[in-house]
PDB file of C-alpha atoms in Angstrom:
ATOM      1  CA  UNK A  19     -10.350 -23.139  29.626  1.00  0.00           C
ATOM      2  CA  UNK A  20     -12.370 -21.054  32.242  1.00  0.00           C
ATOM      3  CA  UNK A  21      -9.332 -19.341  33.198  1.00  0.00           C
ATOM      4  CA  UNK A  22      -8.236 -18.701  29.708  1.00  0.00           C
ATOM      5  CA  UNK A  23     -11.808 -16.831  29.094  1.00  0.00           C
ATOM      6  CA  UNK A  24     -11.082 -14.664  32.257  1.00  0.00           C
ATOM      7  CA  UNK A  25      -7.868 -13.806  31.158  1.00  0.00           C
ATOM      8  CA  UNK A  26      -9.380 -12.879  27.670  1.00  0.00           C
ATOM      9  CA  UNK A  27     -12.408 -10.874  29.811  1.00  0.00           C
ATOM     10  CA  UNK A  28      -9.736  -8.238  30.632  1.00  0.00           C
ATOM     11  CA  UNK A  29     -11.343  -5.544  32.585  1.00  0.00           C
ATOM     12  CA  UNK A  30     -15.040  -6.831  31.982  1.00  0.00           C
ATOM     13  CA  UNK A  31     -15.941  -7.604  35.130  1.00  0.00           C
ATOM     14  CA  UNK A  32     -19.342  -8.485  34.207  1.00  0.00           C
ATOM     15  CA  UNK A  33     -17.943 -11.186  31.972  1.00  0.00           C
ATOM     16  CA  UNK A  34     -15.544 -12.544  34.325  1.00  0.00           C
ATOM     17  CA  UNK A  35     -18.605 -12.962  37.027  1.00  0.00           C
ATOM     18  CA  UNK A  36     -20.677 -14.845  34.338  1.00  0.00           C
ATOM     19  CA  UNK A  37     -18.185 -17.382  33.730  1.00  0.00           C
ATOM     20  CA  UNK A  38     -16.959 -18.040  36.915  1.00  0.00           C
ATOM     21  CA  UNK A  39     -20.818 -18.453  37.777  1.00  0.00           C
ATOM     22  CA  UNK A  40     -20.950 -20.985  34.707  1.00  0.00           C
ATOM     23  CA  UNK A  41     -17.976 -22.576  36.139  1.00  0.00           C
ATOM     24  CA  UNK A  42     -19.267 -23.356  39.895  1.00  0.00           C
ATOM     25  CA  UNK A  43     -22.740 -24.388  37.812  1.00  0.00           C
ATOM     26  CA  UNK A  44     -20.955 -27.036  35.933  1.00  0.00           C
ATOM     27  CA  UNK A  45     -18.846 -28.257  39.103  1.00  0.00           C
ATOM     28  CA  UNK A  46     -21.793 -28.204  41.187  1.00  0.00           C
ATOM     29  CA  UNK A  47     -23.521 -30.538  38.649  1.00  0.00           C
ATOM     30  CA  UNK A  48     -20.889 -32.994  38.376  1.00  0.00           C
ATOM     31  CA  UNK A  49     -20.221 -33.416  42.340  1.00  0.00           C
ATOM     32  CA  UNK A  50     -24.145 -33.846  42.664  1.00  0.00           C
ATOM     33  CA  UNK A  51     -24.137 -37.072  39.673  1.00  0.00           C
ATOM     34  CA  UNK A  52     -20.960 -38.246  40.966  1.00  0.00           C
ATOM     35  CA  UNK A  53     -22.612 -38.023  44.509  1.00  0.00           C
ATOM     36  CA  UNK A  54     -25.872 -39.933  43.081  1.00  0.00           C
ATOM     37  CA  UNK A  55     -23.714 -42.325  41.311  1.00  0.00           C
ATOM     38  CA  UNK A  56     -24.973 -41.657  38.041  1.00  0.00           C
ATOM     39  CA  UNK A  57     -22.471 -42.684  35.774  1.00  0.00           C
ATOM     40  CA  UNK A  58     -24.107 -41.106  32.447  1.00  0.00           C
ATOM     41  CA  UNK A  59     -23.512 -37.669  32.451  1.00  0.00           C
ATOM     42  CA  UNK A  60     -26.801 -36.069  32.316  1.00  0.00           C
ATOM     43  CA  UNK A  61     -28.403 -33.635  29.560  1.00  0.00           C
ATOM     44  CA  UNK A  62     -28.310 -30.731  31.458  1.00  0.00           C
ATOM     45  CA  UNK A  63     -24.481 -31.210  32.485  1.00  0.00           C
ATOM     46  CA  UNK A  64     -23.691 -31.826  28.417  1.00  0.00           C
ATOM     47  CA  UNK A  65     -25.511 -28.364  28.126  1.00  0.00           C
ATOM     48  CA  UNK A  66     -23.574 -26.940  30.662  1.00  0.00           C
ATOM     49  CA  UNK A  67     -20.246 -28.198  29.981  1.00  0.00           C
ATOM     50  CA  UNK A  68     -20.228 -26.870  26.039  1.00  0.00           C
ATOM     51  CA  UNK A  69     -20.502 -23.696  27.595  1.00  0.00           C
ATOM     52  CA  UNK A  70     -16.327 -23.627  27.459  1.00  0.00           C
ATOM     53  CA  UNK A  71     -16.064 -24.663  23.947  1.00  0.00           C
ATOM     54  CA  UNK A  72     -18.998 -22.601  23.054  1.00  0.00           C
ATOM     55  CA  UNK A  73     -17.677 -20.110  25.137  1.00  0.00           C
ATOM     56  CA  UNK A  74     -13.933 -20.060  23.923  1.00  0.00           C
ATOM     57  CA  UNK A  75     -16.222 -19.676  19.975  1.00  0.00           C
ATOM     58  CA  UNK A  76     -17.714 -16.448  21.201  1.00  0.00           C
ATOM     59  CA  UNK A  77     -14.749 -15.160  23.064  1.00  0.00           C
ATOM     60  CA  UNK A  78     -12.913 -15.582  19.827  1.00  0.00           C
ATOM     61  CA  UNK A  79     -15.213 -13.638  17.888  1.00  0.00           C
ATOM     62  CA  UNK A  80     -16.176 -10.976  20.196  1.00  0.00           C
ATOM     63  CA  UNK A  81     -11.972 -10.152  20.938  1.00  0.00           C
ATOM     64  CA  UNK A  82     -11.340  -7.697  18.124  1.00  0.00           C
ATOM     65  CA  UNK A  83      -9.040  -9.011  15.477  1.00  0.00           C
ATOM     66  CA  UNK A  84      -5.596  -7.942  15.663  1.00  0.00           C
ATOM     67  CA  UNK A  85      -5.803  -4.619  13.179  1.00  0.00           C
ATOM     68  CA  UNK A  86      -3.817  -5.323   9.373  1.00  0.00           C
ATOM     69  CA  UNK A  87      -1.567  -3.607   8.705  1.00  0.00           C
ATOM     70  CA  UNK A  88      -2.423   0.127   7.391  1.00  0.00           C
ATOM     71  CA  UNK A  89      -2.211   0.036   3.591  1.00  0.00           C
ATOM     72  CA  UNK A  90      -1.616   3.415   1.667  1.00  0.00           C
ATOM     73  CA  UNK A  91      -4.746   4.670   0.275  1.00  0.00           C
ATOM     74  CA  UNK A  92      -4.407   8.099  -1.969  1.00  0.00           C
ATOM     75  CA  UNK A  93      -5.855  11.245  -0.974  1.00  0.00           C
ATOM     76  CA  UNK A  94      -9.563  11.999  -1.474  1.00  0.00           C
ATOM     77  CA  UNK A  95      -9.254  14.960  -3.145  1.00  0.00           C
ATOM     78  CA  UNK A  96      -6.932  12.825  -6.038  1.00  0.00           C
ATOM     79  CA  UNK A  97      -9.727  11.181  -7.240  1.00  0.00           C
ATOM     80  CA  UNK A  98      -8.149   7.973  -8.440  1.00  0.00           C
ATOM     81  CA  UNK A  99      -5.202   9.832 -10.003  1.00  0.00           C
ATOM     82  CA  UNK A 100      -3.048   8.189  -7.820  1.00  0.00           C
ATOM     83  CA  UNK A 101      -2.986   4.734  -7.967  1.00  0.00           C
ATOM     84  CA  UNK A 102      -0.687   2.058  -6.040  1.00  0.00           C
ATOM     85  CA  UNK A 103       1.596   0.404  -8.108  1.00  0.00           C
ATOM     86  CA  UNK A 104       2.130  -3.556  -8.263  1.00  0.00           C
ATOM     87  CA  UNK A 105       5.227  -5.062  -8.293  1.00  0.00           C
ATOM     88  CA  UNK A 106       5.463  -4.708 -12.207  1.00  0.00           C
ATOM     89  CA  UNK A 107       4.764  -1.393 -12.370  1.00  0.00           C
ATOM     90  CA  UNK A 108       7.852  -0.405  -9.764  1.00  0.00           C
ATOM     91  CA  UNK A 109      10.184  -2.451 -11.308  1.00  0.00           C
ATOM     92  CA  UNK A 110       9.566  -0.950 -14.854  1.00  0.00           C
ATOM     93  CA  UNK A 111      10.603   2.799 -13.809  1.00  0.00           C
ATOM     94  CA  UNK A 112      13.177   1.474 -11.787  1.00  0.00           C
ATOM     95  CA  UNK A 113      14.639  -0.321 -14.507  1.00  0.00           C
ATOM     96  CA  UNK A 114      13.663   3.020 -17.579  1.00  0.00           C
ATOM     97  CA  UNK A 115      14.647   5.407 -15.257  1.00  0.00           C
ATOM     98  CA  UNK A 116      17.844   3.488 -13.540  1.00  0.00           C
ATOM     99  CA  UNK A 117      18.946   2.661 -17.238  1.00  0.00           C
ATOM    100  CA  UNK A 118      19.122   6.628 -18.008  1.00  0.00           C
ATOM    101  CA  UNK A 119      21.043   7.669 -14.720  1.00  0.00           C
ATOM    102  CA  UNK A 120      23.363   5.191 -15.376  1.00  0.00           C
ATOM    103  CA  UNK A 121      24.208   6.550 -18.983  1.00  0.00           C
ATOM    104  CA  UNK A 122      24.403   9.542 -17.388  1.00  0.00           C
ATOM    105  CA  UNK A 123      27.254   7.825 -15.465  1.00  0.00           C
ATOM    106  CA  UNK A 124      29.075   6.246 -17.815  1.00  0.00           C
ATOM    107  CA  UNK A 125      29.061   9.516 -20.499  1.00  0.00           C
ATOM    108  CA  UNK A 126      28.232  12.466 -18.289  1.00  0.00           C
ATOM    109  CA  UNK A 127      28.194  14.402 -21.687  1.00  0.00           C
ATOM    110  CA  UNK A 128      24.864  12.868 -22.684  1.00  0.00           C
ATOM    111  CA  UNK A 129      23.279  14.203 -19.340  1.00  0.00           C
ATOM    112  CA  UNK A 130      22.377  17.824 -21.384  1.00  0.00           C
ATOM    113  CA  UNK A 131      21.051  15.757 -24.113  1.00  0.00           C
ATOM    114  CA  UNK A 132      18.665  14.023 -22.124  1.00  0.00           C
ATOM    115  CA  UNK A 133      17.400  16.549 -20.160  1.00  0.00           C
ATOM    116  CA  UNK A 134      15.820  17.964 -23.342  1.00  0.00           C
ATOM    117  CA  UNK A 135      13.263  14.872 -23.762  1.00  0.00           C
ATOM    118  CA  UNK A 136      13.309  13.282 -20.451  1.00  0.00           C
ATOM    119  CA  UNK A 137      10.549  15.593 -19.245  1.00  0.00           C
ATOM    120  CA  UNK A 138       8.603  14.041 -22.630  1.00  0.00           C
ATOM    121  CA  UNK A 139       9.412  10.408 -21.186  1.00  0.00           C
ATOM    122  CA  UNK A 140       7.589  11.165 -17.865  1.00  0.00           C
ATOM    123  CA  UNK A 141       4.774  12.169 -19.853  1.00  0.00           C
ATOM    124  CA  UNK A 142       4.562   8.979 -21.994  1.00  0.00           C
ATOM    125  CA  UNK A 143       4.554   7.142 -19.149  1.00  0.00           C
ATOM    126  CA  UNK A 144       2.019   8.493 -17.352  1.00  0.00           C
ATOM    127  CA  UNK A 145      -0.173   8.769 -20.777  1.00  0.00           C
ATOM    128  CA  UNK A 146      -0.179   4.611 -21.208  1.00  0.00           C
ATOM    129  CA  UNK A 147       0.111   4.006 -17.639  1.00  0.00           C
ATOM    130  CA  UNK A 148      -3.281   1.475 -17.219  1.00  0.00           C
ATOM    131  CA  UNK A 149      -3.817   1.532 -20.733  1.00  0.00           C
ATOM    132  CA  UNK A 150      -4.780  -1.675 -22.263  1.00  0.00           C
ATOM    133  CA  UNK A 151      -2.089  -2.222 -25.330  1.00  0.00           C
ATOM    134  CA  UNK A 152      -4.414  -2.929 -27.911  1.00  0.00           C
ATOM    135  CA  UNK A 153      -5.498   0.916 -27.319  1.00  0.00           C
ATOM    136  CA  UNK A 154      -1.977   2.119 -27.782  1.00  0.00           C
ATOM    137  CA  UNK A 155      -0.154   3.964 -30.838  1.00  0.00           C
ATOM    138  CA  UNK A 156       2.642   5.802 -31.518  1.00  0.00           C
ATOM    139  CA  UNK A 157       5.298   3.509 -30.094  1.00  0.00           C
ATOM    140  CA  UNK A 158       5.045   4.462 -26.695  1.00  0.00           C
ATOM    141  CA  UNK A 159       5.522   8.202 -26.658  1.00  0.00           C
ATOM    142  CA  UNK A 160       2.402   9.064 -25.383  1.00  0.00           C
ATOM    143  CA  UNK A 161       1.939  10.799 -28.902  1.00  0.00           C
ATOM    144  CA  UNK A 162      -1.326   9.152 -30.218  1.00  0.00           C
ATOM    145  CA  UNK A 163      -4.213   6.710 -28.892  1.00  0.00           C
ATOM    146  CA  UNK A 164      -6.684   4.385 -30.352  1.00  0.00           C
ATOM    147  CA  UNK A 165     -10.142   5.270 -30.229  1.00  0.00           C
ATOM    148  CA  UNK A 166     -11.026   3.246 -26.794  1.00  0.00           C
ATOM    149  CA  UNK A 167     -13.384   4.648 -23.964  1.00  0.00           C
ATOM    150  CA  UNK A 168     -11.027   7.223 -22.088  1.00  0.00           C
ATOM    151  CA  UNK A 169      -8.372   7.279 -24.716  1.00  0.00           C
ATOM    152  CA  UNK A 170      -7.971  10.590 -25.824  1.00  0.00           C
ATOM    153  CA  UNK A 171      -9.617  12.699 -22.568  1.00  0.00           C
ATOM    154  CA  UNK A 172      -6.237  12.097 -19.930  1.00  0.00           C
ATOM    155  CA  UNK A 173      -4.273  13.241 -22.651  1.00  0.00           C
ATOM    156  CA  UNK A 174      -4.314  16.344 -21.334  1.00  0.00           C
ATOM    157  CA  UNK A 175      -3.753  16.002 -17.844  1.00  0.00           C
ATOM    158  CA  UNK A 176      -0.648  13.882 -18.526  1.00  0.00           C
ATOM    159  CA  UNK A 177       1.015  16.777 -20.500  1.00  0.00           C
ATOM    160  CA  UNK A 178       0.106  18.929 -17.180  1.00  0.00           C
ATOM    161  CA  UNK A 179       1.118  16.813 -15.028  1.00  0.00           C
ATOM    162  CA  UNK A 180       4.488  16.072 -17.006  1.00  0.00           C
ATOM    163  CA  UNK A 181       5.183  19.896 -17.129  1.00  0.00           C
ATOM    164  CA  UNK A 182       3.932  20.435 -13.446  1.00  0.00           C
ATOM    165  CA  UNK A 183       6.481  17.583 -11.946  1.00  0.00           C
ATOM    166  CA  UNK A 184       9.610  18.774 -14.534  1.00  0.00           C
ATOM    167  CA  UNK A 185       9.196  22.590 -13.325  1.00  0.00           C
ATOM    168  CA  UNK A 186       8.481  21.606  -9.183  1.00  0.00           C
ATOM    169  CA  UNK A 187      11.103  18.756  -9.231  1.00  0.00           C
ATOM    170  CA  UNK A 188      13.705  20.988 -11.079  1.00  0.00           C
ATOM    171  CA  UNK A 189      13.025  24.202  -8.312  1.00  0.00           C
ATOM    172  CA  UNK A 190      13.025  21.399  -5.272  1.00  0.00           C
ATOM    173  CA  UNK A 191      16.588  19.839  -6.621  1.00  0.00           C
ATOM    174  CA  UNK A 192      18.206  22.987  -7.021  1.00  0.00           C
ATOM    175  CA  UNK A 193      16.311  25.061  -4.613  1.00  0.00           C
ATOM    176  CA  UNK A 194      17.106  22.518  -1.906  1.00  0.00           C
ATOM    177  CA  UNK A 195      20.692  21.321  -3.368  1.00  0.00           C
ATOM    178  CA  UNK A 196      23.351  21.844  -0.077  1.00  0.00           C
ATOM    179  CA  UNK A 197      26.085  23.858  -0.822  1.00  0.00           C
ATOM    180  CA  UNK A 198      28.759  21.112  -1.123  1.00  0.00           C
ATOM    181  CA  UNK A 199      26.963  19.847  -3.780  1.00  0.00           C
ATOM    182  CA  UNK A 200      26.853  23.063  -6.016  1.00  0.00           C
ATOM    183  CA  UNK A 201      29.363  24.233  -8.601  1.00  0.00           C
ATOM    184  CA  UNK A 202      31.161  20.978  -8.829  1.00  0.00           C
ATOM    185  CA  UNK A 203      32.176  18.557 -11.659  1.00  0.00           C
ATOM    186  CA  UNK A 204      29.433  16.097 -10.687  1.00  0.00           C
ATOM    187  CA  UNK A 205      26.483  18.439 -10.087  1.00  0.00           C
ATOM    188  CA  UNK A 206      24.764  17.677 -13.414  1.00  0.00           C
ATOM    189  CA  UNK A 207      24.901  14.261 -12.249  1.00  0.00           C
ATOM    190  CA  UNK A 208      23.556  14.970  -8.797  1.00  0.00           C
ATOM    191  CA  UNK A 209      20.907  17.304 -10.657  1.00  0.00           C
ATOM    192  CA  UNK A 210      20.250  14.721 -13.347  1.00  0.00           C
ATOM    193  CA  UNK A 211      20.303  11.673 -10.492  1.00  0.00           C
ATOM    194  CA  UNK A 212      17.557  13.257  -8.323  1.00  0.00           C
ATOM    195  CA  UNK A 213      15.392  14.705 -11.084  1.00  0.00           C
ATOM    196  CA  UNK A 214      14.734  10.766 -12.701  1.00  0.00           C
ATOM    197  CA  UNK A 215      14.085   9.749  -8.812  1.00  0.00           C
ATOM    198  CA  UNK A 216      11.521  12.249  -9.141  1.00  0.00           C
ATOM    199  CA  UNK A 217       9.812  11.070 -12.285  1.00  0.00           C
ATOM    200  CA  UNK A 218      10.387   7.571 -11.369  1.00  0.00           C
ATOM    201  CA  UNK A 219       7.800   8.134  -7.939  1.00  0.00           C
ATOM    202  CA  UNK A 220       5.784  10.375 -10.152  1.00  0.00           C
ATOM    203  CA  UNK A 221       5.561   7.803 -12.528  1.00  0.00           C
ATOM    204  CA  UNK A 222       4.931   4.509 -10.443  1.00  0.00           C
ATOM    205  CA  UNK A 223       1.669   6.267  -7.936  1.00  0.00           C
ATOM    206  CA  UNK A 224       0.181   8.812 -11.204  1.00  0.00           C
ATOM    207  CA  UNK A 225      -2.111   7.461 -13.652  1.00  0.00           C
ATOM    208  CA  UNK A 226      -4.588   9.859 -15.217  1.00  0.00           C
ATOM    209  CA  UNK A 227      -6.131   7.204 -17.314  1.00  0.00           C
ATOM    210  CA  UNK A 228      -9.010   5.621 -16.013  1.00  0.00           C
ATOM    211  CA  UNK A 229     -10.372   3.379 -18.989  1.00  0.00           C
TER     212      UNK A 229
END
């Protein structure tokens, strides 16, 4: 046990010196009853030899803990407009906005229909996102609230931030689109593809509602 405590001492030398001093204490003390023939170990020795398993309890809690692991926490500056999704939350976009890519797939015609109102989707979502349902309206379209506390006032900031992620994600997919991938028959795919990635991550981390 000693030598498990040194080991855990590292490169505190003063440590190491105090229990090896504790050590040849408690060895000292058992030669000297042996040498008596005292076959009751005596109070002091008890005190002495708990030192190990009292020892090995403060060793344990002056080690530092192995560190958790990091969990993503949202900028400062955000002020609670992000927020991490659960498991729930995740699997919702991906299922809405894997549904609509995969229409997309099967009738590529319907990709310029949706693009007209999938921009209005992202904003739903991120109007009820954290709403409680008994505060909701309008079918899910973000298009009117109940009268709850916080109901009305991210209203607003969802339609922003709707328009905001539309407009950036449309000038990063195209603006960043490699050439191979421009001018061909699947390109509206590709476009329409990347654009509901977009307001999937938008919608899983953004939630201007705060109840």
């Amino acid at each position: 046990a000693t030598d498990m405590l040194i080991e855990r001492a590292d490169g505190d030398m003063k440590r190491k010196i105090q229990i090896e001093v504790a050590k040849d204490k408690i060895l000292q003390i058992r030669l000297n009853e042996r040498l008596a023939g005292l076959s009751d170990v005596s109070t002091e020795a008890k005190a002495m030899s708990s030192f190990e398993t009292d020892g090995n309890e403060l060793e344990d809690e002056l080690v530092p803990k192995k560190k958790q692991a990091a969990e993503w926490n949202a900028p400062a500056w955000t002020q609670g407009l992000i927020v991490k999704p659960d498991e729930k939350q995740i699997k919702g976009q991906v299922r809405l906005w894997g549904i609509l890519t995969l229409i997309g797939v099967a009738l590529p015609p319907s990709i310029s229909y949706f693009n007209r109102f999938t921009w209005l989707i992202c904003i739903a979502q991120l109007s009820f996102r954290g709403m409680p349902r008994d505060s909701q309206e309008g079918g899910g379209l973000g298009i009117s609230f109940g009268s709850g506390p916080g109901a009305k006032s991210h209203l607003k900031v969802a339609w922003l931030l709707g328009l905001a992620i539309s407009f950036v994600g449309a000038i990063l997919v195209y603006g960043l689109m490699p050439t191979w991938a421009k001018g061909q028959r699947y390109t509206p795919l590709f476009v329409f593809t990347l654009r509901n990635a977009i307001y999937g991550v938008a919608c899983s981390y953004l939630q201007p509602y705060k109840g």
